[in-house]
Amino acid sequence: MAKLIECIPNFSEGRDEKVIEGLVNTAKSVNGVTLLDYSSDASHNRSVFTLVGDEEGIQEVAFQLVKYASQNIDMTKHHGEHPRMGATDVVPFVPIKDVTTEECVEISKKVAKRINDELNIPIFLYEESASTPTRTNLAKVRKGQFEGMAEKLLEEEWAPDFGERKPHPTAGVTAVGARMPLVAFNVNLDTDNIAIANKIAKIVRGSGGGFKYCKGIGVMLEDRNIAQVSMNMVNYEGTPLYRAFETIRFEAKRYGVNIIGSEVIGLTPAKALIDCAEYYLQIEEFDYKKQVLENHLLN
Amino acid sequence: MAKLIECIPNFSEGRDEKVIEGLVNTAKSVNGVTLLDYSSDASHNRSVFTLVGDEEGIQEVAFQLVKYASQNIDMTKHHGEHPRMGATDVVPFVPIKDVTTEECVEISKKVAKRINDELNIPIFLYEESASTPTRTNLAKVRKGQFEGMAEKLLEEEWAPDFGERKPHPTAGVTAVGARMPLVAFNVNLDTDNIAIANKIAKIVRGSGGGFKYCKGIGVMLEDRNIAQVSMNMVNYEGTPLYRAFETIRFEAKRYGVNIIGSEVIGLTPAKALIDCAEYYLQIEEFDYKKQVLENHLLN
């Protein structure tokens, strides 16, 4: 069984169709890799690619994309709403099948080293690959953005993990790391009071004393006039979706508020949902790997 | 995207290792097909193979296996606890990916015709492929077993769908058809009273006025001293697992009995469980095909 690894590089270009096309062509040019999806946002001026491949292919395609971006995106001219620090802003590697997070950490370090060796772009390792606890958090790593990186790299605690204390003149700095698959999971409440959604989000998220692998904020769905607890489940094994869901349910009751639905945005690994079915159906000793038919069909 | 079809042929040999090995070798000899699993039961004197493949490969492997069985299994000498009527007893085709049940019906008919044309084995089409409502039920088709087939085929309503009214002298008769994937799903109760499990099984199963695509009986788990509602969910889209589960829960309450767990036996399609997660998490507008990561990885 081949190892399958996902890579979701973010590029600081969401407007120039020629450059985006160049990235797509690069993504498709590497053997052993499938481009699952890509999307560009003009106001963010940013594109997100979703690739999956074997151990060798995913490393090669990540490097080739970073190389193409470094040659075709000039950060000195970049404007957009989304925070960013490099032509390739961030390169996460995610374990999908028959591969551990530790192996993805190794992969991320190999790719980080090659990017620096051949393209001279300084690298911060982040998330599971981070060299210090501060660097696990991408927001902290990226703080200061492209324009502030020259100064930041000179600060005592911000020497890059690979490369010199000087950003690439046009490609800036790139964060590379391994992380668990992320599931975007939103729970809708039968209230138009966003304060309630905010209070519940604070309870459920790790930073508020809640579940370690859950990030969350209150959001107003203007078109439906309801409040929502909008979450990123950053490790669905550490914090299963059902646990956040049931906690929101019983916390909402304090306000006489009920859950009226939920949303999963974009892609989710099957296991994130099957783990929930196991909980609710009280299935004893379920062996995900062996008992789910599709797991025998993935090459 | 290639169509993926599962085939689960049952052979009337569970003891002779040479013959079983021959079936395994035949199963592995066809391109575009993967042998997922096989198991033999000596007291049943029967082997069940689970194969998956593309449209062409699955037809070829089914035929080659039936051919091998017809040359190596002699039904006139067969004894075993499980009802059976042929060297290859039954050949179901199951839609797995990018293929409809209707297409599997067509596949089953093509294979049935070829088996009869080339091997001279009479065929009953069953389940979704059945030519009459009586023939949807394998137990009714098989009634009389190998020893009674010569007589049965002469009865007015039991002319085979392919072939003459005369069983193959050593290979008997084979049932071929298309069906939905079956999920074996058992629900455990906190009672040692099997009568309660039997009453609930009768309520939940289609034949008792319950859910159309659910078969069920009460079973005693002697080692745990608890009663169980043991079910075959023969179409998890028509009757989702959670619906049977919740019905058992509220019916059991009448007796002061609770669900203490459940079991999924053997393989299940991911969707049978993800549909349950969708229900319990109240997920709005989930697109299984697009949103489950693994669906993009199957070839």
PDB file of C-alpha atoms in Angstrom, chain A residues 4 6 36 52 96 185 188 224 241-242 245 249 259-271 273-274 276-277 280-284 286 288 290-294 296-299, chain B residues 4 6 36 52 96 185 188 224 241-242 245 249 259-271 273-274 276-277 280-284 286 288 290-294 296-299:
ATOM      1  CA  LEU A   4      -0.705   9.046   0.593  1.00  0.00           C
ATOM      2  CA  GLU A   6      -1.907  15.739   1.081  1.00  0.00           C
ATOM      3  CA  LEU A  36      -7.702  17.625  -6.280  1.00  0.00           C
ATOM      4  CA  VAL A  52      -2.404  14.465  -2.967  1.00  0.00           C
ATOM      5  CA  ILE A  96      -3.943  10.755   4.568  1.00  0.00           C
ATOM      6  CA  PHE A 185     -17.387  22.600  10.943  1.00  0.00           C
ATOM      7  CA  ASN A 188     -26.149  26.910  13.485  1.00  0.00           C
ATOM      8  CA  ARG A 224     -30.769  33.611   7.522  1.00  0.00           C
ATOM      9  CA  LEU A 241     -16.692  16.647  15.815  1.00  0.00           C
ATOM     10  CA  TYR A 242     -19.456  15.092  17.917  1.00  0.00           C
ATOM     11  CA  PHE A 245     -21.341  19.465  18.716  1.00  0.00           C
ATOM     12  CA  ARG A 249     -25.874  21.707  22.378  1.00  0.00           C
ATOM     13  CA  ILE A 259     -28.973  23.705  17.403  1.00  0.00           C
ATOM     14  CA  ILE A 260     -30.873  23.840  14.130  1.00  0.00           C
ATOM     15  CA  GLY A 261     -28.216  22.415  11.845  1.00  0.00           C
ATOM     16  CA  SER A 262     -24.562  22.285  10.965  1.00  0.00           C
ATOM     17  CA  GLU A 263     -22.279  22.623   7.965  1.00  0.00           C
ATOM     18  CA  VAL A 264     -19.123  20.878   6.879  1.00  0.00           C
ATOM     19  CA  ILE A 265     -17.273  23.228   4.527  1.00  0.00           C
ATOM     20  CA  GLY A 266     -15.101  21.776   1.787  1.00  0.00           C
ATOM     21  CA  LEU A 267     -13.333  18.459   2.120  1.00  0.00           C
ATOM     22  CA  THR A 268     -13.363  16.150   5.129  1.00  0.00           C
ATOM     23  CA  PRO A 269     -11.632  12.827   5.663  1.00  0.00           C
ATOM     24  CA  ALA A 270     -14.245  10.054   5.864  1.00  0.00           C
ATOM     25  CA  LYS A 271     -12.939   9.071   9.293  1.00  0.00           C
ATOM     26  CA  LEU A 273     -17.538  11.592  10.208  1.00  0.00           C
ATOM     27  CA  ILE A 274     -17.345   7.823  10.680  1.00  0.00           C
ATOM     28  CA  CYS A 276     -19.132  10.349  14.914  1.00  0.00           C
ATOM     29  CA  ALA A 277     -21.338   7.535  13.583  1.00  0.00           C
ATOM     30  CA  TYR A 280     -23.886   7.859  18.156  1.00  0.00           C
ATOM     31  CA  LEU A 281     -24.573   4.261  17.083  1.00  0.00           C
ATOM     32  CA  GLN A 282     -22.482   3.020  20.046  1.00  0.00           C
ATOM     33  CA  ILE A 283     -20.559   0.669  17.763  1.00  0.00           C
ATOM     34  CA  GLU A 284     -18.276  -1.643  19.741  1.00  0.00           C
ATOM     35  CA  PHE A 286     -15.059  -0.911  15.050  1.00  0.00           C
ATOM     36  CA  TYR A 288     -11.954   1.681  10.590  1.00  0.00           C
ATOM     37  CA  LYS A 290     -10.268  -3.047   8.023  1.00  0.00           C
ATOM     38  CA  GLN A 291     -14.042  -2.628   8.026  1.00  0.00           C
ATOM     39  CA  VAL A 292     -14.552   0.308   5.698  1.00  0.00           C
ATOM     40  CA  LEU A 293     -14.760  -1.081   2.195  1.00  0.00           C
ATOM     41  CA  GLU A 294     -13.185   1.925   0.491  1.00  0.00           C
ATOM     42  CA  HIS A 296      -9.290  -1.597   0.544  1.00  0.00           C
ATOM     43  CA  LEU A 297      -9.702   0.212  -2.747  1.00  0.00           C
ATOM     44  CA  LEU A 298      -7.252   3.097  -2.320  1.00  0.00           C
ATOM     45  CA  ASN A 299      -4.063   2.317  -4.164  1.00  0.00           C
TER      46      ASN A 299
ATOM     47  CA  LEU B   4     -16.068   0.017  -9.458  1.00  0.00           C
ATOM     48  CA  GLU B   6     -17.991  -5.595  -6.098  1.00  0.00           C
ATOM     49  CA  LEU B  36     -10.277  -8.092  -1.074  1.00  0.00           C
ATOM     50  CA  VAL B  52     -13.759  -5.594  -6.598  1.00  0.00           C
ATOM     51  CA  ILE B  96     -19.512   0.576  -5.333  1.00  0.00           C
ATOM     52  CA  PHE B 185     -25.584  -4.453  11.957  1.00  0.00           C
ATOM     53  CA  ASN B 188     -27.129  -5.164  21.901  1.00  0.00           C
ATOM     54  CA  ARG B 224     -22.286 -11.958  27.601  1.00  0.00           C
ATOM     55  CA  LEU B 241     -28.708   2.348  10.003  1.00  0.00           C
ATOM     56  CA  TYR B 242     -29.618   5.193  12.377  1.00  0.00           C
ATOM     57  CA  PHE B 245     -31.120   1.995  15.674  1.00  0.00           C
ATOM     58  CA  ARG B 249     -34.101   2.385  21.149  1.00  0.00           C
ATOM     59  CA  ILE B 259     -29.284  -0.215  24.034  1.00  0.00           C
ATOM     60  CA  ILE B 260     -25.826  -0.905  25.417  1.00  0.00           C
ATOM     61  CA  GLY B 261     -23.905  -1.102  22.172  1.00  0.00           C
ATOM     62  CA  SER B 262     -23.889  -2.238  18.568  1.00  0.00           C
ATOM     63  CA  GLU B 263     -21.685  -4.123  16.129  1.00  0.00           C
ATOM     64  CA  VAL B 264     -20.919  -3.762  12.466  1.00  0.00           C
ATOM     65  CA  ILE B 265     -19.769  -7.145  11.184  1.00  0.00           C
ATOM     66  CA  GLY B 266     -17.321  -7.309   8.303  1.00  0.00           C
ATOM     67  CA  LEU B 267     -17.146  -4.660   5.623  1.00  0.00           C
ATOM     68  CA  THR B 268     -19.330  -1.580   5.306  1.00  0.00           C
ATOM     69  CA  PRO B 269     -19.349   1.138   2.655  1.00  0.00           C
ATOM     70  CA  ALA B 270     -18.188   4.420   4.222  1.00  0.00           C
ATOM     71  CA  LYS B 271     -21.440   6.086   3.149  1.00  0.00           C
ATOM     72  CA  LEU B 273     -21.906   5.326   8.397  1.00  0.00           C
ATOM     73  CA  ILE B 274     -21.394   8.849   7.053  1.00  0.00           C
ATOM     74  CA  CYS B 276     -25.615   8.420  10.117  1.00  0.00           C
ATOM     75  CA  ALA B 277     -23.105  11.128  11.080  1.00  0.00           C
ATOM     76  CA  TYR B 280     -26.886  13.022  14.192  1.00  0.00           C
ATOM     77  CA  LEU B 281     -24.767  16.101  13.511  1.00  0.00           C
ATOM     78  CA  GLN B 282     -27.677  17.636  11.559  1.00  0.00           C
ATOM     79  CA  ILE B 283     -25.346  18.498   8.675  1.00  0.00           C
ATOM     80  CA  GLU B 284     -27.108  20.620   6.047  1.00  0.00           C
ATOM     81  CA  PHE B 286     -23.646  17.558   2.642  1.00  0.00           C
ATOM     82  CA  TYR B 288     -20.879  12.931  -0.027  1.00  0.00           C
ATOM     83  CA  LYS B 290     -17.588  15.940  -3.467  1.00  0.00           C
ATOM     84  CA  GLN B 291     -16.835  16.576   0.194  1.00  0.00           C
ATOM     85  CA  VAL B 292     -15.336  13.288   1.318  1.00  0.00           C
ATOM     86  CA  LEU B 293     -11.627  13.458   0.586  1.00  0.00           C
ATOM     87  CA  GLU B 294     -11.205   9.764  -0.138  1.00  0.00           C
ATOM     88  CA  HIS B 296     -11.194  11.925  -4.935  1.00  0.00           C
ATOM     89  CA  LEU B 297      -8.512   9.326  -4.404  1.00  0.00           C
ATOM     90  CA  LEU B 298     -10.247   6.203  -5.683  1.00  0.00           C
ATOM     91  CA  ASN B 299      -9.092   5.440  -9.184  1.00  0.00           C
TER      92      ASN B 299
END
